[in-house]
Amino acid sequence: MSRLFLVRHGQSIWNLQDRFTGWVDVSLSQQGVIEAQQAGALLRNEHFDVAFTSTLLRAQDSLYEILRQNHRCAQYVRVHEQSSEWYEHFLPTDGDANELKIHVSEKLNERYYGDLQGLQKDWASQHYGAEQVHLWRRSYDIPPPNGESLQMTAARTLPYYQARIVPHLRHGESVLIAAHGNSLRSIIMHIEQMTPEQIIDYELATGVPHLYTFDDDLRLIDKRIVSQADE
């Protein structure tokens, strides 16, 4: 049996300002830090074998707030996908066995919003038309100007999920991913076998852990939102 924890980062400053964020590297708001800490409290007694996050600070900072409260994670090390050889080139020692590896990858970044990034959503609706902006935001395969659709986001997240994350699940490990609304929705769509129509209406709240449990053949046997800490 393996377990997969998915956590969308806490509220960011641009979430608070109702701006399109995408790949702009904004920080967590004060509320976002609190949300990440609350997620950490819910997961404080969980054991994680490995963790994954994006290259964007709001996801990384949320992950570190979660791990800071974890009773079973004494130390961790960041492994950046583009320079992992600097960590992997040596033979591990006994002390390395207690390190939680955090894999940092651009593949888990938020959907790239192109020309909309930085714009307030109300302003964008007035400028481009509310119907057009709604189509960019909520359609599965229509990208904003110079940006990504959810389908395009899935085209980078799912190969990474299959190549880097699924092997850990096949070994019965507990995996934690702290990432973004759209990168996580693309993974959820795959796990739950949702249609494009189903996933576009699926909302993933900030700072709320989702737990997926799989059997030995990687069949989904349980899904739940973590709402109270295991004692």
Tab-separated table of N, CA and C in Angstrom, residues 52-174:
chain	number	residue	atom	x	y	z
A	52	PHE	N	8.088	16.266	-3.233
A	52	PHE	CA	8.272	16.938	-4.513
A	52	PHE	C	7.636	18.320	-4.432
A	53	THR	N	8.256	19.290	-5.132
A	53	THR	CA	7.690	20.630	-5.197
A	53	THR	C	8.153	21.293	-6.488
A	54	SER	N	7.645	22.490	-6.741
A	54	SER	CA	7.985	23.217	-7.961
A	54	SER	C	9.184	24.125	-7.715
A	55	THR	N	9.558	24.878	-8.729
A	55	THR	CA	10.661	25.827	-8.576
A	55	THR	C	10.188	27.158	-8.013
A	56	LEU	N	8.896	27.305	-7.758
A	56	LEU	CA	8.332	28.579	-7.302
A	56	LEU	C	8.260	28.625	-5.781
A	57	LEU	N	8.630	29.776	-5.226
A	57	LEU	CA	8.814	29.882	-3.775
A	57	LEU	C	7.541	29.661	-2.981
A	58	ARG	N	6.386	30.030	-3.510
A	58	ARG	CA	5.165	29.864	-2.725
A	58	ARG	C	4.873	28.389	-2.448
A	59	ALA	N	5.239	27.519	-3.393
A	59	ALA	CA	5.077	26.082	-3.160
A	59	ALA	C	6.157	25.563	-2.208
A	60	GLN	N	7.409	25.997	-2.429
A	60	GLN	CA	8.502	25.556	-1.560
A	60	GLN	C	8.303	26.028	-0.128
A	61	ASP	N	7.931	27.288	0.042
A	61	ASP	CA	7.736	27.811	1.397
A	61	ASP	C	6.600	27.085	2.110
A	62	SER	N	5.562	26.728	1.377
A	62	SER	CA	4.462	25.960	1.979
A	62	SER	C	4.961	24.596	2.433
A	63	LEU	N	5.778	23.958	1.598
A	63	LEU	CA	6.331	22.650	1.955
A	63	LEU	C	7.188	22.746	3.207
A	64	TYR	N	8.022	23.767	3.301
A	64	TYR	CA	8.920	23.890	4.451
A	64	TYR	C	8.135	24.179	5.725
A	65	GLU	N	7.040	24.932	5.619
A	65	GLU	CA	6.189	25.151	6.794
A	65	GLU	C	5.573	23.832	7.260
A	66	ILE	N	5.193	22.989	6.302
A	66	ILE	CA	4.631	21.680	6.652
A	66	ILE	C	5.677	20.799	7.335
A	67	LEU	N	6.877	20.755	6.757
A	67	LEU	CA	7.927	19.886	7.307
A	67	LEU	C	8.456	20.409	8.632
A	68	ARG	N	8.395	21.718	8.839
A	68	ARG	CA	8.893	22.290	10.091
A	68	ARG	C	8.119	21.749	11.288
A	69	GLN	N	6.865	21.381	11.080
A	69	GLN	CA	6.035	20.880	12.175
A	69	GLN	C	5.993	19.357	12.236
A	70	ASN	N	6.626	18.703	11.258
A	70	ASN	CA	6.525	17.258	11.180
A	70	ASN	C	7.412	16.583	12.221
A	71	HIS	N	6.834	15.671	12.970
A	71	HIS	CA	7.550	14.997	14.054
A	71	HIS	C	8.521	13.931	13.553
A	72	ARG	N	8.418	13.558	12.278
A	72	ARG	CA	9.223	12.454	11.760
A	72	ARG	C	10.240	12.900	10.713
A	73	CYS	N	10.332	14.187	10.502
A	73	CYS	CA	11.301	14.702	9.529
A	73	CYS	C	12.288	15.605	10.248
A	74	ALA	N	13.440	15.033	10.594
A	74	ALA	CA	14.444	15.800	11.326
A	74	ALA	C	15.304	16.645	10.399
A	75	GLN	N	15.476	16.200	9.168
A	75	GLN	CA	16.329	16.935	8.226
A	75	GLN	C	15.929	16.589	6.798
A	76	TYR	N	16.195	17.506	5.905
A	76	TYR	CA	15.866	17.269	4.500
A	76	TYR	C	16.920	17.922	3.623
A	77	VAL	N	16.924	17.501	2.367
A	77	VAL	CA	17.859	18.056	1.402
A	77	VAL	C	17.108	18.316	0.104
A	78	ARG	N	17.384	19.451	-0.521
A	78	ARG	CA	16.750	19.794	-1.795
A	78	ARG	C	17.566	19.214	-2.945
A	79	VAL	N	16.890	18.525	-3.842
A	79	VAL	CA	17.530	17.967	-5.027
A	79	VAL	C	16.903	18.634	-6.245
A	80	HIS	N	17.625	19.565	-6.853
A	80	HIS	CA	17.107	20.266	-8.016
A	80	HIS	C	17.271	19.392	-9.251
A	81	GLU	N	16.205	19.256	-10.017
A	81	GLU	CA	16.207	18.331	-11.143
A	81	GLU	C	17.320	18.643	-12.142
A	82	GLN	N	17.607	19.908	-12.373
A	82	GLN	CA	18.591	20.272	-13.389
A	82	GLN	C	20.025	20.155	-12.905
A	83	SER	N	20.209	19.937	-11.610
A	83	SER	CA	21.571	19.794	-11.090
A	83	SER	C	21.657	18.667	-10.061
A	84	SER	N	20.855	17.635	-10.257
A	84	SER	CA	20.788	16.566	-9.270
A	84	SER	C	22.095	15.785	-9.172
A	85	GLU	N	22.916	15.852	-10.231
A	85	GLU	CA	24.179	15.105	-10.189
A	85	GLU	C	25.077	15.583	-9.056
A	86	TRP	N	24.894	16.835	-8.629
A	86	TRP	CA	25.719	17.334	-7.520
A	86	TRP	C	25.366	16.643	-6.212
A	87	TYR	N	24.145	16.148	-6.128
A	87	TYR	CA	23.779	15.394	-4.935
A	87	TYR	C	23.995	13.894	-5.138
A	88	GLU	N	23.736	13.415	-6.343
A	88	GLU	CA	23.715	11.977	-6.584
A	88	GLU	C	25.073	11.377	-6.926
A	89	HIS	N	26.103	12.199	-7.107
A	89	HIS	CA	27.355	11.660	-7.633
A	89	HIS	C	28.170	10.879	-6.603
A	90	PHE	N	27.839	11.028	-5.310
A	90	PHE	CA	28.658	10.378	-4.290
A	90	PHE	C	27.916	9.185	-3.678
A	91	LEU	N	28.670	8.323	-3.001
A	91	LEU	CA	28.060	7.196	-2.314
A	91	LEU	C	27.450	7.680	-0.996
A	92	PRO	N	26.181	7.350	-0.746
A	92	PRO	CA	25.542	7.817	0.490
A	92	PRO	C	26.160	7.170	1.728
A	93	THR	N	26.092	7.861	2.828
A	93	THR	CA	26.548	7.345	4.113
A	93	THR	C	25.333	7.003	4.972
A	94	ASP	N	25.593	6.461	6.147
A	94	ASP	CA	24.491	6.105	7.040
A	94	ASP	C	23.665	7.331	7.414
A	95	GLY	N	24.334	8.479	7.558
A	95	GLY	CA	23.623	9.688	7.941
A	95	GLY	C	22.633	10.164	6.889
A	96	ASP	N	22.914	9.822	5.625
A	96	ASP	CA	22.012	10.248	4.558
A	96	ASP	C	20.670	9.534	4.607
A	97	ALA	N	20.617	8.417	5.277
A	97	ALA	CA	19.377	7.640	5.315
A	97	ALA	C	18.254	8.392	6.008
A	98	ASN	N	18.599	9.331	6.874
A	98	ASN	CA	17.586	10.078	7.617
A	98	ASN	C	17.166	11.370	6.927
A	99	GLU	N	17.746	11.648	5.771
A	99	GLU	CA	17.396	12.860	5.045
A	99	GLU	C	16.166	12.624	4.169
A	100	LEU	N	15.238	13.528	4.251
A	100	LEU	CA	14.102	13.506	3.330
A	100	LEU	C	14.519	14.237	2.063
A	101	LYS	N	14.486	13.561	0.943
A	101	LYS	CA	14.824	14.203	-0.313
A	101	LYS	C	13.620	14.992	-0.830
A	102	ILE	N	13.856	16.253	-1.136
A	102	ILE	CA	12.841	17.106	-1.742
A	102	ILE	C	13.265	17.369	-3.184
A	103	HIS	N	12.538	16.844	-4.123
A	103	HIS	CA	12.853	17.035	-5.530
A	103	HIS	C	12.153	18.299	-6.030
A	104	VAL	N	12.932	19.197	-6.588
A	104	VAL	CA	12.433	20.498	-7.052
A	104	VAL	C	12.430	20.498	-8.575
A	105	SER	N	11.244	20.644	-9.176
A	105	SER	CA	11.151	20.540	-10.627
A	105	SER	C	10.213	21.588	-11.218
A	106	GLU	N	10.655	22.160	-12.317
A	106	GLU	CA	9.835	23.094	-13.093
A	106	GLU	C	8.597	22.406	-13.658
A	107	LYS	N	8.641	21.090	-13.811
A	107	LYS	CA	7.515	20.346	-14.365
A	107	LYS	C	6.270	20.467	-13.489
A	108	LEU	N	6.465	20.773	-12.209
A	108	LEU	CA	5.339	20.910	-11.281
A	108	LEU	C	4.910	22.361	-11.090
A	109	ASN	N	5.503	23.274	-11.854
A	109	ASN	CA	5.117	24.687	-11.757
A	109	ASN	C	3.649	24.890	-12.104
A	110	GLU	N	3.148	26.024	-11.671
A	110	GLU	CA	1.786	26.413	-12.002
A	110	GLU	C	1.618	26.547	-13.514
A	111	ARG	N	0.396	26.499	-13.949
A	111	ARG	CA	0.088	26.780	-15.346
A	111	ARG	C	0.652	28.148	-15.731
A	112	TYR	N	1.282	28.229	-16.904
A	112	TYR	CA	1.858	29.486	-17.376
A	112	TYR	C	0.745	30.313	-18.029
A	113	TYR	N	0.493	31.495	-17.474
A	113	TYR	CA	-0.645	32.306	-17.926
A	113	TYR	C	-0.286	33.317	-19.007
A	114	GLY	N	0.944	33.307	-19.468
A	114	GLY	CA	1.309	34.140	-20.607
A	114	GLY	C	1.035	35.621	-20.392
A	115	ASP	N	0.325	36.238	-21.336
A	115	ASP	CA	0.076	37.682	-21.301
A	115	ASP	C	-0.812	38.107	-20.149
A	116	LEU	N	-1.484	37.152	-19.508
A	116	LEU	CA	-2.367	37.500	-18.390
A	116	LEU	C	-1.613	37.644	-17.070
A	117	GLN	N	-0.394	37.150	-17.004
A	117	GLN	CA	0.325	37.156	-15.737
A	117	GLN	C	0.513	38.583	-15.211
A	118	GLY	N	0.151	38.769	-13.949
A	118	GLY	CA	0.263	40.067	-13.309
A	118	GLY	C	-0.991	40.908	-13.407
A	119	LEU	N	-1.907	40.548	-14.292
A	119	LEU	CA	-3.129	41.337	-14.462
A	119	LEU	C	-4.158	40.961	-13.409
A	120	GLN	N	-4.864	41.967	-12.899
A	120	GLN	CA	-5.991	41.666	-12.034
A	120	GLN	C	-7.106	41.061	-12.880
A	121	LYS	N	-7.808	40.100	-12.321
A	121	LYS	CA	-8.786	39.354	-13.099
A	121	LYS	C	-9.952	40.230	-13.545
A	122	ASP	N	-10.378	41.164	-12.708
A	122	ASP	CA	-11.458	42.072	-13.112
A	122	ASP	C	-11.018	42.957	-14.272
A	123	TRP	N	-9.784	43.459	-14.210
A	123	TRP	CA	-9.277	44.296	-15.299
A	123	TRP	C	-9.191	43.497	-16.589
A	124	ALA	N	-8.709	42.259	-16.492
A	124	ALA	CA	-8.597	41.412	-17.679
A	124	ALA	C	-9.965	41.161	-18.294
A	125	SER	N	-10.977	40.963	-17.448
A	125	SER	CA	-12.330	40.736	-17.955
A	125	SER	C	-12.861	41.962	-18.679
A	126	GLN	N	-12.558	43.154	-18.154
A	126	GLN	CA	-12.994	44.379	-18.813
A	126	GLN	C	-12.244	44.610	-20.122
A	127	HIS	N	-10.969	44.234	-20.148
A	127	HIS	CA	-10.123	44.498	-21.314
A	127	HIS	C	-10.369	43.490	-22.439
A	128	TYR	N	-10.432	42.214	-22.098
A	128	TYR	CA	-10.580	41.163	-23.109
A	128	TYR	C	-12.024	40.691	-23.282
A	129	GLY	N	-12.874	41.036	-22.307
A	129	GLY	CA	-14.244	40.532	-22.304
A	129	GLY	C	-14.388	39.392	-21.314
A	130	ALA	N	-15.430	39.463	-20.491
A	130	ALA	CA	-15.607	38.478	-19.427
A	130	ALA	C	-15.747	37.057	-19.980
A	131	GLU	N	-16.452	36.912	-21.099
A	131	GLU	CA	-16.655	35.582	-21.667
A	131	GLU	C	-15.345	34.973	-22.152
A	132	GLN	N	-14.494	35.809	-22.768
A	132	GLN	CA	-13.217	35.306	-23.257
A	132	GLN	C	-12.305	34.904	-22.108
A	133	VAL	N	-12.241	35.727	-21.076
A	133	VAL	CA	-11.393	35.398	-19.922
A	133	VAL	C	-11.903	34.143	-19.224
A	134	HIS	N	-13.209	34.007	-19.119
A	134	HIS	CA	-13.775	32.799	-18.515
A	134	HIS	C	-13.373	31.570	-19.323
A	135	LEU	N	-13.365	31.696	-20.642
A	135	LEU	CA	-12.972	30.584	-21.512
A	135	LEU	C	-11.505	30.228	-21.289
A	136	TRP	N	-10.641	31.230	-21.183
A	136	TRP	CA	-9.223	30.960	-20.934
A	136	TRP	C	-9.005	30.277	-19.595
A	137	ARG	N	-9.759	30.714	-18.598
A	137	ARG	CA	-9.570	30.182	-17.248
A	137	ARG	C	-10.168	28.803	-17.078
A	138	ARG	N	-11.310	28.545	-17.679
A	138	ARG	CA	-12.075	27.351	-17.350
A	138	ARG	C	-12.164	26.300	-18.455
A	139	SER	N	-11.677	26.599	-19.645
A	139	SER	CA	-11.658	25.557	-20.663
A	139	SER	C	-10.463	24.645	-20.419
A	140	TYR	N	-10.505	23.460	-20.972
A	140	TYR	CA	-9.432	22.502	-20.795
A	140	TYR	C	-8.311	22.704	-21.801
A	141	ASP	N	-8.657	23.099	-23.018
A	141	ASP	CA	-7.669	23.084	-24.100
A	141	ASP	C	-7.499	24.408	-24.832
A	142	ILE	N	-8.011	25.496	-24.281
A	142	ILE	CA	-7.850	26.812	-24.916
A	142	ILE	C	-6.915	27.657	-24.044
A	143	PRO	N	-5.693	27.932	-24.503
A	143	PRO	CA	-4.737	28.690	-23.682
A	143	PRO	C	-4.956	30.185	-23.793
A	144	PRO	N	-4.571	30.954	-22.772
A	144	PRO	CA	-4.542	32.409	-22.896
A	144	PRO	C	-3.425	32.807	-23.852
A	145	PRO	N	-3.393	34.059	-24.302
A	145	PRO	CA	-2.344	34.474	-25.250
A	145	PRO	C	-0.945	34.191	-24.710
A	146	ASN	N	-0.175	33.429	-25.481
A	146	ASN	CA	1.213	33.084	-25.143
A	146	ASN	C	1.333	32.293	-23.844
A	147	GLY	N	0.269	31.618	-23.453
A	147	GLY	CA	0.282	30.851	-22.214
A	147	GLY	C	-0.078	29.396	-22.426
A	148	GLU	N	-0.370	28.702	-21.325
A	148	GLU	CA	-0.698	27.282	-21.342
A	148	GLU	C	-2.173	27.061	-21.026
A	149	SER	N	-2.762	26.085	-21.668
A	149	SER	CA	-4.050	25.555	-21.246
A	149	SER	C	-3.792	24.491	-20.177
A	150	LEU	N	-4.854	24.018	-19.551
A	150	LEU	CA	-4.693	22.927	-18.590
A	150	LEU	C	-4.195	21.668	-19.300
A	151	GLN	N	-4.631	21.461	-20.514
A	151	GLN	CA	-4.155	20.325	-21.293
A	151	GLN	C	-2.647	20.412	-21.521
A	152	MET	N	-2.141	21.601	-21.814
A	152	MET	CA	-0.704	21.788	-22.026
A	152	MET	C	0.056	21.611	-20.712
A	153	THR	N	-0.539	22.041	-19.615
A	153	THR	CA	0.082	21.842	-18.309
A	153	THR	C	0.216	20.352	-18.007
A	154	ALA	N	-0.848	19.601	-18.287
A	154	ALA	CA	-0.828	18.156	-18.055
A	154	ALA	C	0.230	17.474	-18.911
A	155	ALA	N	0.511	18.047	-20.077
A	155	ALA	CA	1.495	17.433	-20.980
A	155	ALA	C	2.897	17.464	-20.405
A	156	ARG	N	3.160	18.317	-19.417
A	156	ARG	CA	4.475	18.311	-18.759
A	156	ARG	C	4.420	17.674	-17.367
A	157	THR	N	3.283	17.833	-16.666
A	157	THR	CA	3.212	17.274	-15.315
A	157	THR	C	3.072	15.750	-15.322
A	158	LEU	N	2.266	15.210	-16.217
A	158	LEU	CA	1.984	13.768	-16.159
A	158	LEU	C	3.176	12.898	-16.550
A	159	PRO	N	3.966	13.246	-17.579
A	159	PRO	CA	5.175	12.447	-17.814
A	159	PRO	C	6.131	12.479	-16.619
A	160	TYR	N	6.222	13.618	-15.967
A	160	TYR	CA	7.066	13.722	-14.769
A	160	TYR	C	6.491	12.859	-13.645
A	161	TYR	N	5.188	12.918	-13.468
A	161	TYR	CA	4.529	12.100	-12.447
A	161	TYR	C	4.802	10.619	-12.682
A	162	GLN	N	4.666	10.189	-13.926
A	162	GLN	CA	4.870	8.776	-14.243
A	162	GLN	C	6.329	8.364	-14.060
A	163	ALA	N	7.252	9.228	-14.480
A	163	ALA	CA	8.670	8.864	-14.461
A	163	ALA	C	9.309	8.999	-13.088
A	164	ARG	N	8.911	10.007	-12.308
A	164	ARG	CA	9.631	10.312	-11.072
A	164	ARG	C	8.849	9.998	-9.796
A	165	ILE	N	7.533	10.069	-9.849
A	165	ILE	CA	6.726	9.915	-8.630
A	165	ILE	C	6.134	8.520	-8.517
A	166	VAL	N	5.589	8.006	-9.614
A	166	VAL	CA	4.968	6.681	-9.582
A	166	VAL	C	5.922	5.589	-9.099
A	167	PRO	N	7.215	5.587	-9.482
A	167	PRO	CA	8.103	4.525	-8.955
A	167	PRO	C	8.146	4.467	-7.430
A	168	HIS	N	8.064	5.607	-6.766
A	168	HIS	CA	8.032	5.608	-5.297
A	168	HIS	C	6.737	4.976	-4.791
A	169	LEU	N	5.639	5.279	-5.468
A	169	LEU	CA	4.362	4.695	-5.065
A	169	LEU	C	4.373	3.178	-5.281
A	170	ARG	N	4.991	2.741	-6.357
A	170	ARG	CA	5.063	1.304	-6.625
A	170	ARG	C	5.871	0.566	-5.555
A	171	HIS	N	6.760	1.282	-4.884
A	171	HIS	CA	7.553	0.699	-3.802
A	171	HIS	C	6.863	0.825	-2.443
A	172	GLY	N	5.605	1.268	-2.455
A	172	GLY	CA	4.837	1.341	-1.215
A	172	GLY	C	5.195	2.517	-0.327
A	173	GLU	N	5.738	3.574	-0.895
A	173	GLU	CA	6.190	4.706	-0.105
A	173	GLU	C	5.082	5.753	0.071
A	174	SER	N	5.323	6.643	1.033
A	174	SER	CA	4.447	7.797	1.251
A	174	SER	C	5.096	9.019	0.621
